PDB file of N, CA and C in Angstrom:
ATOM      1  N   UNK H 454     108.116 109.486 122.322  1.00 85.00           N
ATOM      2  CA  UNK H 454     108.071 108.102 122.766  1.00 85.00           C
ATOM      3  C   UNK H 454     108.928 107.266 121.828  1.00 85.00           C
ATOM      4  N   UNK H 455     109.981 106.123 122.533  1.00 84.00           N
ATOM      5  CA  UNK H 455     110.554 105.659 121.613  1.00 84.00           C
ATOM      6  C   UNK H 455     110.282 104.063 121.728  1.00 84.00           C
ATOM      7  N   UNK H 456     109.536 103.378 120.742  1.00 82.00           N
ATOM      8  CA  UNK H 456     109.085 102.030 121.186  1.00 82.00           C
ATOM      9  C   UNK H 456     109.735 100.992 120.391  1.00 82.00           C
ATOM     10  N   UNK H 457     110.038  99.744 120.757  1.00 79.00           N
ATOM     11  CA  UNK H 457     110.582  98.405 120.323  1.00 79.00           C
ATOM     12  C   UNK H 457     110.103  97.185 120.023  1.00 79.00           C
ATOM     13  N   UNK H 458     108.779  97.451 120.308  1.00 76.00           N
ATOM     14  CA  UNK H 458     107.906  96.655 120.307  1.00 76.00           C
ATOM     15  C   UNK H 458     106.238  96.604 120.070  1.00 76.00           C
ATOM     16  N   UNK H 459     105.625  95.390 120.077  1.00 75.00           N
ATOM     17  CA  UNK H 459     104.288  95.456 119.864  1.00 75.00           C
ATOM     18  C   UNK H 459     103.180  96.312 120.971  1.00 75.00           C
ATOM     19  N   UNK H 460     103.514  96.195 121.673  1.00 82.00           N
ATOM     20  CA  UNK H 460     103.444  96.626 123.145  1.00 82.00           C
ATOM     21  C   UNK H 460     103.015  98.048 122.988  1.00 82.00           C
ATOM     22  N   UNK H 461     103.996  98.663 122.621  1.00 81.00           N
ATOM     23  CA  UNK H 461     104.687 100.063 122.260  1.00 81.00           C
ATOM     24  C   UNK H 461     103.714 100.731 121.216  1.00 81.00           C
ATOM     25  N   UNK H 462     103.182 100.465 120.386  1.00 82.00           N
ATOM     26  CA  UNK H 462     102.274 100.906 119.298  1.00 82.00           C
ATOM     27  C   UNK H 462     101.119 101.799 119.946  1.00 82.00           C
ATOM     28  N   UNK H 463     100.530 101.122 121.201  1.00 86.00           N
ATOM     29  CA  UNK H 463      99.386 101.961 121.307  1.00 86.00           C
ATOM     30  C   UNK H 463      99.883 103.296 121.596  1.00 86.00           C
ATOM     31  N   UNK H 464     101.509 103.683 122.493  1.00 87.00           N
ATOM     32  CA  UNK H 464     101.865 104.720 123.224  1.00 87.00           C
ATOM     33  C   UNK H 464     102.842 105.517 121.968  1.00 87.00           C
ATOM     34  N   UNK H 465     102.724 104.714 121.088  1.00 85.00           N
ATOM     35  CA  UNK H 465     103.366 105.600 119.554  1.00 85.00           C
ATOM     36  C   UNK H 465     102.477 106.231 119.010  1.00 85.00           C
ATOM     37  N   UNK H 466     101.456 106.072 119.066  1.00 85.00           N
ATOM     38  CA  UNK H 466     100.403 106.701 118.238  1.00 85.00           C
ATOM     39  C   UNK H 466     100.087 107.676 119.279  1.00 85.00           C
ATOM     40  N   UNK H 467      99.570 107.762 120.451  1.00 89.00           N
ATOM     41  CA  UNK H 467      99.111 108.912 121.196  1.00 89.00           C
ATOM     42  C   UNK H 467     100.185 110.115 121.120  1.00 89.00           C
ATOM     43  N   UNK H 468     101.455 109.472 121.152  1.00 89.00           N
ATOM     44  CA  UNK H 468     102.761 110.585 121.799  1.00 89.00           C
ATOM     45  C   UNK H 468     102.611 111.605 120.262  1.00 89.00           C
ATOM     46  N   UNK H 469     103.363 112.813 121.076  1.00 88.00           N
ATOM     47  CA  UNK H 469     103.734 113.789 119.668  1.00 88.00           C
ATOM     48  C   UNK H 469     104.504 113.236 118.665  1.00 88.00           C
ATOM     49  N   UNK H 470     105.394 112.835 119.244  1.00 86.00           N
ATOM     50  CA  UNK H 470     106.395 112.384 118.393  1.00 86.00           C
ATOM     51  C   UNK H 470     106.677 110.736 118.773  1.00 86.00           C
ATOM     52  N   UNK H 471     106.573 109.293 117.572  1.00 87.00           N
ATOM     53  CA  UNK H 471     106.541 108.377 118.439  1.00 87.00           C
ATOM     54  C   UNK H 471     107.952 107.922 117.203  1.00 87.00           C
ATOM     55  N   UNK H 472     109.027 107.417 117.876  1.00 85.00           N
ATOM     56  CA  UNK H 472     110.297 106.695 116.835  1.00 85.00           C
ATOM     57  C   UNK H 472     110.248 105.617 117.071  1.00 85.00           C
ATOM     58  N   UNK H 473     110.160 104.371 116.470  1.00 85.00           N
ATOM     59  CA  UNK H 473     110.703 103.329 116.549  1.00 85.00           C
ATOM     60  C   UNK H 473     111.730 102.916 115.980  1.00 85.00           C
ATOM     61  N   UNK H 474     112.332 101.541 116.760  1.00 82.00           N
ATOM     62  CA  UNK H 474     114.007 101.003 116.711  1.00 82.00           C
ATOM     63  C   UNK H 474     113.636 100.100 115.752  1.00 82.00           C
ATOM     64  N   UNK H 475     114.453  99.952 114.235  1.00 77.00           N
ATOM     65  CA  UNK H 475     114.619  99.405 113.323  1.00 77.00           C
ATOM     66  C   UNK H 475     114.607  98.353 113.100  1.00 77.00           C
ATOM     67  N   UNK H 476     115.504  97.562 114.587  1.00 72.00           N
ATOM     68  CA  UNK H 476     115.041  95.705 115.043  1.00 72.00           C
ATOM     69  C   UNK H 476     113.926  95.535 116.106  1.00 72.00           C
ATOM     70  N   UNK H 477     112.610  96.033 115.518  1.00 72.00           N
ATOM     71  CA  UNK H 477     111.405  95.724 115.948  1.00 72.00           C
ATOM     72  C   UNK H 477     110.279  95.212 114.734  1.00 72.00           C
ATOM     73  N   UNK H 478     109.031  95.323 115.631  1.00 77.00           N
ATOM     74  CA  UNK H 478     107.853  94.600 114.366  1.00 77.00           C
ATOM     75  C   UNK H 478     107.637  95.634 113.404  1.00 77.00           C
ATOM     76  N   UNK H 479     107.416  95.410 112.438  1.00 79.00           N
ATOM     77  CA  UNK H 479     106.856  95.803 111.541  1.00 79.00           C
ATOM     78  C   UNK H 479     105.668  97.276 111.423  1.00 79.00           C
ATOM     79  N   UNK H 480     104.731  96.014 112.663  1.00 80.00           N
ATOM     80  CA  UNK H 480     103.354  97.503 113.128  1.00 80.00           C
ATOM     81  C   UNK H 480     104.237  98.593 113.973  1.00 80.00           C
ATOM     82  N   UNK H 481     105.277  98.584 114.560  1.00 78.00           N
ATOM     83  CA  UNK H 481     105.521  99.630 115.119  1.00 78.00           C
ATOM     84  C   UNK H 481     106.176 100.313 114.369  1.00 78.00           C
ATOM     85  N   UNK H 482     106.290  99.972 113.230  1.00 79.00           N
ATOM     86  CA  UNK H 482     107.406 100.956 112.109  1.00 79.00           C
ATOM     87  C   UNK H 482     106.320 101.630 111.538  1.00 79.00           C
ATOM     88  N   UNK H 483     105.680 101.084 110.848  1.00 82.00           N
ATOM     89  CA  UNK H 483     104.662 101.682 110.332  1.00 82.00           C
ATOM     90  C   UNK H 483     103.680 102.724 111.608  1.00 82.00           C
ATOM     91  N   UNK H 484     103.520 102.617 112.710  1.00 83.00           N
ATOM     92  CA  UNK H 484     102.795 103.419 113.428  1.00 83.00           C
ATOM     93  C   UNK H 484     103.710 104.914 113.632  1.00 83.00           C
ATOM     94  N   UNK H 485     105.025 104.387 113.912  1.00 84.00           N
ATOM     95  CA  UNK H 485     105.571 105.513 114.459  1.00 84.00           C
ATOM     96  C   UNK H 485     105.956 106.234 113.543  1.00 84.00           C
ATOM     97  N   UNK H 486     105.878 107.671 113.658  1.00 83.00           N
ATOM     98  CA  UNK H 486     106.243 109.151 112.760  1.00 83.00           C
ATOM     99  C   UNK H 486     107.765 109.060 112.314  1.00 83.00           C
ATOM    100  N   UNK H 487     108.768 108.135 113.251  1.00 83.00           N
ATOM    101  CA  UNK H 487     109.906 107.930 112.508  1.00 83.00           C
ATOM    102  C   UNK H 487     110.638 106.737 113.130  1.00 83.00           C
ATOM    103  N   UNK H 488     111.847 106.223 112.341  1.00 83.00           N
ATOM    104  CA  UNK H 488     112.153 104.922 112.767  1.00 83.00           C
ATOM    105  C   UNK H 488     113.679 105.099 112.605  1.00 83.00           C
ATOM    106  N   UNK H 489     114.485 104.122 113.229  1.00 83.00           N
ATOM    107  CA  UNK H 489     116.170 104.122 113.714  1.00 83.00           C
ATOM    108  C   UNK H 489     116.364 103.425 112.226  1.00 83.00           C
ATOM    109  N   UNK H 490     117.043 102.956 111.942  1.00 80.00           N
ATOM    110  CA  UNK H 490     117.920 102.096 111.020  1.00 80.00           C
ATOM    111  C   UNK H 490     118.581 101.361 112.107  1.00 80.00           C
ATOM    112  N   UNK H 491     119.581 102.503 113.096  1.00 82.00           N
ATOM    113  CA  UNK H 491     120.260 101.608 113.626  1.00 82.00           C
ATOM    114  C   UNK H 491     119.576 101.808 114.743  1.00 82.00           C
ATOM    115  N   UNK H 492     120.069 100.647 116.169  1.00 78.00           N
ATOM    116  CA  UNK H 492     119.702 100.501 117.248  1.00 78.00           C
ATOM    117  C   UNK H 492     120.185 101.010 117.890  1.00 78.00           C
ATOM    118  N   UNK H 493     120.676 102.659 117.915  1.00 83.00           N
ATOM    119  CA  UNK H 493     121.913 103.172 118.960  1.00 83.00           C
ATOM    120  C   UNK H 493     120.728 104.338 119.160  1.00 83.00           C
ATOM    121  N   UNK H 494     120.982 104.680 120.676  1.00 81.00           N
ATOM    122  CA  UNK H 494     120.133 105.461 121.150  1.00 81.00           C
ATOM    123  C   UNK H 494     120.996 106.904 121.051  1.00 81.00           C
ATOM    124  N   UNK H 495     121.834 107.233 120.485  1.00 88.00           N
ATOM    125  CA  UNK H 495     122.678 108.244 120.384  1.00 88.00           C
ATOM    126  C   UNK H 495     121.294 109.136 118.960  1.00 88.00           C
ATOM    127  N   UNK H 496     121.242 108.272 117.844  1.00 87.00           N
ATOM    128  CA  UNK H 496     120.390 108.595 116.516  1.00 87.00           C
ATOM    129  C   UNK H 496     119.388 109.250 117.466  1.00 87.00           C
ATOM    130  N   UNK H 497     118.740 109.503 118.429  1.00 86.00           N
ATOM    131  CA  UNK H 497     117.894 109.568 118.536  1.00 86.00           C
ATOM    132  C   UNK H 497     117.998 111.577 119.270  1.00 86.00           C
ATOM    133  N   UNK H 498     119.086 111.530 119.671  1.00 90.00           N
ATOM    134  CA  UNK H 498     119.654 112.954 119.944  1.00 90.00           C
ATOM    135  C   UNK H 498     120.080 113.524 118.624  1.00 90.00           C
ATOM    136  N   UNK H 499     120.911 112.783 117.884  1.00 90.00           N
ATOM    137  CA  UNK H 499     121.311 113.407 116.302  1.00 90.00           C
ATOM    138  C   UNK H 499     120.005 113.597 115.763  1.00 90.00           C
ATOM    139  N   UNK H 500     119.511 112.601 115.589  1.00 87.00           N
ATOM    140  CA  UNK H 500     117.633 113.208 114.956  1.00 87.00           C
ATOM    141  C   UNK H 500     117.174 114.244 115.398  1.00 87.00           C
ATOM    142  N   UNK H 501     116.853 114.582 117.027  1.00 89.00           N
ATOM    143  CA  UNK H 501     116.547 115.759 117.691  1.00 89.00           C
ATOM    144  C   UNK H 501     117.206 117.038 117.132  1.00 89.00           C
ATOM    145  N   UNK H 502     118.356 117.020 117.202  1.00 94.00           N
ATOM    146  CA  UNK H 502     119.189 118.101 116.380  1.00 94.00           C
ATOM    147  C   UNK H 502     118.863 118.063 115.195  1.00 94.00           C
ATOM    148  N   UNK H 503     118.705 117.630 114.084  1.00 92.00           N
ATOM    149  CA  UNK H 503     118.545 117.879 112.643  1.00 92.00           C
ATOM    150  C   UNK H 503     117.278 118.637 112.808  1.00 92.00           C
ATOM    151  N   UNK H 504     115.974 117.709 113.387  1.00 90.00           N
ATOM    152  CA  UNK H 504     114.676 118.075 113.137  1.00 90.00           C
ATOM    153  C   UNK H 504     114.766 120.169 113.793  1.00 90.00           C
ATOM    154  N   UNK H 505     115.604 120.165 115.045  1.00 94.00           N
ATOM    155  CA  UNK H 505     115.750 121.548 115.523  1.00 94.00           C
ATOM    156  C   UNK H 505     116.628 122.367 114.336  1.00 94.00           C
ATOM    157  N   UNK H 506     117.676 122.582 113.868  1.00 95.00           N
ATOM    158  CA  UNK H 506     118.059 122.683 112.812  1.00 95.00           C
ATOM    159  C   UNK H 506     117.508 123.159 111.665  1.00 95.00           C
ATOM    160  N   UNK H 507     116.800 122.103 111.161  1.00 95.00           N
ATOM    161  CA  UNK H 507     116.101 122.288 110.036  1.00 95.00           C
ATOM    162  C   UNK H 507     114.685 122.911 109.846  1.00 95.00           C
ATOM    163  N   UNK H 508     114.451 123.066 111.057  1.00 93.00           N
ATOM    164  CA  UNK H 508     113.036 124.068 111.217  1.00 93.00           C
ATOM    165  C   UNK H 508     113.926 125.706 111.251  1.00 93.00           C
ATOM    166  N   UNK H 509     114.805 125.981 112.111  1.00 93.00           N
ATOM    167  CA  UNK H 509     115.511 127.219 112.463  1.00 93.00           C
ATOM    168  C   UNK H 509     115.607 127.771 110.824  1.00 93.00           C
ATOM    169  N   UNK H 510     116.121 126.561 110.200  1.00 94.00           N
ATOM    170  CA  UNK H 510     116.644 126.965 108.590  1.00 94.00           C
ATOM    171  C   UNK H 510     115.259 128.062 107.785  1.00 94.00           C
ATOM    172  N   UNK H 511     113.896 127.133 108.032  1.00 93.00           N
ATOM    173  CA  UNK H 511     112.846 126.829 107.316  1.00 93.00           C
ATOM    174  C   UNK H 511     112.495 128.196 107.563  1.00 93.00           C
ATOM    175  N   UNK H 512     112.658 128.806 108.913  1.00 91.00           N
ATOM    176  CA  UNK H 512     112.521 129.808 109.551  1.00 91.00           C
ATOM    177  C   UNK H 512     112.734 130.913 109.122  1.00 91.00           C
ATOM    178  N   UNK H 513     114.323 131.097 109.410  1.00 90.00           N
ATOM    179  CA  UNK H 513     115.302 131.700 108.486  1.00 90.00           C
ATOM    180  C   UNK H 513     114.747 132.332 106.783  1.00 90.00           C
ATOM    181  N   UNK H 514     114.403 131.658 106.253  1.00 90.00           N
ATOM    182  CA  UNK H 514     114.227 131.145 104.913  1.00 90.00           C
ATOM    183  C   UNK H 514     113.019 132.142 104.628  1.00 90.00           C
ATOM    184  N   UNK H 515     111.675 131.375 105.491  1.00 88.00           N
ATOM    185  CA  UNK H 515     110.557 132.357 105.407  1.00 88.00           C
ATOM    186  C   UNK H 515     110.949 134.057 105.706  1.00 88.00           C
ATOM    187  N   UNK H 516     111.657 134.178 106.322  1.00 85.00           N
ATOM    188  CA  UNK H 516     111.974 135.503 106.738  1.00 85.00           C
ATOM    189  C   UNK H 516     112.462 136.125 105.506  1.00 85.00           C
ATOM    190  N   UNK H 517     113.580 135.643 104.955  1.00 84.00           N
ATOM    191  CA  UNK H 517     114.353 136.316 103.635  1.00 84.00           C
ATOM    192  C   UNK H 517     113.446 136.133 102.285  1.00 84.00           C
ATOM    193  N   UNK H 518     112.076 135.194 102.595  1.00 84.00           N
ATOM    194  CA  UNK H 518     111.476 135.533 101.297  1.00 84.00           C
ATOM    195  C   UNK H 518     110.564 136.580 101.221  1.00 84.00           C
ATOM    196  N   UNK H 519     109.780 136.808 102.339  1.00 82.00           N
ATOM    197  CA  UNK H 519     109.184 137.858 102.846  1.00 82.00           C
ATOM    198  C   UNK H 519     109.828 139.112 102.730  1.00 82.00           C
ATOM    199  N   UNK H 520     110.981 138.868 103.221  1.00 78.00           N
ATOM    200  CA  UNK H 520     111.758 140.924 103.200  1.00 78.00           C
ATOM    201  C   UNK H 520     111.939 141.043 101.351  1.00 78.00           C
ATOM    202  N   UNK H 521     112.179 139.680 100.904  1.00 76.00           N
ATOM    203  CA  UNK H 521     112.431 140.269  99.248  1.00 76.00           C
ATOM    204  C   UNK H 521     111.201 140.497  98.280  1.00 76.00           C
ATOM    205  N   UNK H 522     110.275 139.678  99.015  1.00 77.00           N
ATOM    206  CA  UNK H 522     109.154 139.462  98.090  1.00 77.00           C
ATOM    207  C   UNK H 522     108.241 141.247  98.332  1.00 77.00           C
ATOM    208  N   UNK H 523     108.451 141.894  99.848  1.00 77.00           N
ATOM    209  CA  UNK H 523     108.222 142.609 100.417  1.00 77.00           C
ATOM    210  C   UNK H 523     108.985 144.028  99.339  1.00 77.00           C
ATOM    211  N   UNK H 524     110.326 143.719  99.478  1.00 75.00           N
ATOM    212  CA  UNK H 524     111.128 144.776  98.743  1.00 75.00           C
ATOM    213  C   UNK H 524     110.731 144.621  97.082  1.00 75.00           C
ATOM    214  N   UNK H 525     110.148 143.663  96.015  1.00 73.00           N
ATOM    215  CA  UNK H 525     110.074 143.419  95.174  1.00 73.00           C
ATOM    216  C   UNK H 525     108.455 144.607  94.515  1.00 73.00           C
ATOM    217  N   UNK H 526     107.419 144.274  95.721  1.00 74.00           N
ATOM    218  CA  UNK H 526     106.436 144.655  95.705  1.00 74.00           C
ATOM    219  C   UNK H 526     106.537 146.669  95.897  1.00 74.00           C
ATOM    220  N   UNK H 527     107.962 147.080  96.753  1.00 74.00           N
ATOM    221  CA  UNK H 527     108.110 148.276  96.775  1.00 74.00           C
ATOM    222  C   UNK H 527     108.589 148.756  95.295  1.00 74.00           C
ATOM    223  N   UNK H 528     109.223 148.302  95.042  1.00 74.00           N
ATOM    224  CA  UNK H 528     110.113 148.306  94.020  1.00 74.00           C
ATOM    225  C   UNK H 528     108.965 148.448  92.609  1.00 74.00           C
ATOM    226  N   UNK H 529     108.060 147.615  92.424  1.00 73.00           N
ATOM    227  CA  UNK H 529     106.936 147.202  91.666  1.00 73.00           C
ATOM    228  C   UNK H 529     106.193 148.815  91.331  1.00 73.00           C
ATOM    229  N   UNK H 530     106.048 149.051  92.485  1.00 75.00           N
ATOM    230  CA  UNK H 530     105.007 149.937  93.118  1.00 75.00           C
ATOM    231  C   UNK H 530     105.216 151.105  92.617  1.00 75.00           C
ATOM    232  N   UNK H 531     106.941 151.754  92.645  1.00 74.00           N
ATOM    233  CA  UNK H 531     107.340 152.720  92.347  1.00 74.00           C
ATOM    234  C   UNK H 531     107.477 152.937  91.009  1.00 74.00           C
ATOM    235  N   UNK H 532     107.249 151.794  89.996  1.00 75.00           N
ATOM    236  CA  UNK H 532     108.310 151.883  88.943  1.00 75.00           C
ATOM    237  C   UNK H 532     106.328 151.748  88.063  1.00 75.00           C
ATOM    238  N   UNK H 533     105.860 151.077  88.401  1.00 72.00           N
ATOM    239  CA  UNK H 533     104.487 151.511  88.050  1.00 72.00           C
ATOM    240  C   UNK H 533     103.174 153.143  88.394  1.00 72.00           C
ATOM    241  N   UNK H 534     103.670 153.510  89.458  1.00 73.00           N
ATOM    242  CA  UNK H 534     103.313 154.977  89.734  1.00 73.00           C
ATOM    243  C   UNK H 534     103.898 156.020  88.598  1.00 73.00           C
ATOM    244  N   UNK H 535     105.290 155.543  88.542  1.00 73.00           N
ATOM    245  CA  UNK H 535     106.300 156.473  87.693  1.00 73.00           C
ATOM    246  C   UNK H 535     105.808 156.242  86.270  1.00 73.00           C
ATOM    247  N   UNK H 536     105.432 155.104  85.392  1.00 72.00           N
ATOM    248  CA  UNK H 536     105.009 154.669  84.426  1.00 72.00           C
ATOM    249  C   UNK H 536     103.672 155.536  83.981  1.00 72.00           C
ATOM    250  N   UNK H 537     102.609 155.421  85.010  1.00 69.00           N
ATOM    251  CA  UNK H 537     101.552 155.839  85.261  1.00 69.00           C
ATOM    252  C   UNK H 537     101.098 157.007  84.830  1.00 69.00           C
ATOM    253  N   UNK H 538     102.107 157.812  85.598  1.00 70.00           N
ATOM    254  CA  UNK H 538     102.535 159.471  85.469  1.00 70.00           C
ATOM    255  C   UNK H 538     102.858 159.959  84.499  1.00 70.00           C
ATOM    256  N   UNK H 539     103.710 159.280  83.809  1.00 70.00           N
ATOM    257  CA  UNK H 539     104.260 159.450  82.695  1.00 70.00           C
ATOM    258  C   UNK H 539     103.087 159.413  81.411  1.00 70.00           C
ATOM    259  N   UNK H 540     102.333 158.009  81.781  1.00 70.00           N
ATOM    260  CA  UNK H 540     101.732 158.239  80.322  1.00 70.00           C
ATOM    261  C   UNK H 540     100.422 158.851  80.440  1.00 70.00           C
ATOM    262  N   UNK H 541      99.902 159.504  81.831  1.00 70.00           N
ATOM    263  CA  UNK H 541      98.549 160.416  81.833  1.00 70.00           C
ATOM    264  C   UNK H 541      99.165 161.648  82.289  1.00 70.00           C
ATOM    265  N   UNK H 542     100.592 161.930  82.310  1.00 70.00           N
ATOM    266  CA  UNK H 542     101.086 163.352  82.434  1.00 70.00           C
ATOM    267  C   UNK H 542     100.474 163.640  83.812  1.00 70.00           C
ATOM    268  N   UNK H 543     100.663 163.000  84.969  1.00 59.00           N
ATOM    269  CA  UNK H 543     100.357 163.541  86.354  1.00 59.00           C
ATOM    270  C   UNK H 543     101.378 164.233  86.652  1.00 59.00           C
ATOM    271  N   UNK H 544     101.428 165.721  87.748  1.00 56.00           N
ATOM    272  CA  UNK H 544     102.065 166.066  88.210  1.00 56.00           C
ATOM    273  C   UNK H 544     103.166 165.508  89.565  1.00 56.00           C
TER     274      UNK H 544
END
C-alpha cells in the first residue's frame, strides 16, 4: 500500500508492506514500514528491486556459510579422530 495522506494510515498499517510519499503528514511516515524522499513513483519499483535483491544476496550468503561452516566441522572431525588415535594408540 502506498499512502499520501492522513486518510491512508489506517490502510498502512493493515497492508504487508505500507510506503509512504515524503510530501505527506508526519503520522503516515511514522506508520508506514517505509517512506519516498522523493515523490516519483518510479522509487517505488527501484525499492521493489533492491528489497528482491538483497534478500536473494542474504540467501546466497546463508548458503555459503553453511557449506563452510559444514566443511569446517568435517575437517574438525577428522583432524581430532586422528589426534585421538594417536595419543590412546587406536588402531
Amino acid at each position: 500500500m502506498v499512502g499520501d495522506g492522513v486518510n491512508d494510515a489506517p490502510a498502512l498499517v493493515e497492508a504487508d508492506l505500507g510506503i509512504a510519499i515524503r510530501a505527506t503528514t508526519d503520522v503516515t511516515i511514522e506508520i508506514a514500514d517505509a517512506d519516498l524522499v522523493n515523490s516519483n513513483a518510479v522509487d517505488i519499483i527501484n525499492t521493489l528491486k533492491l528489497s528482491k535483491t538483497s534478500h536473494r544476496k542474504m540467501i546466497q550468503n546463508l548458503g555459503w556459510a553453511a557449506g563452510y561452516k559444514s566443511n569446517l566441522q568435517q575437517k574438525y572431525c577428522i583432524t581430532l579422530k586422528s589426534s585421538l588415535q594417536q595419543q590412546l594408540e587406536w588402531p
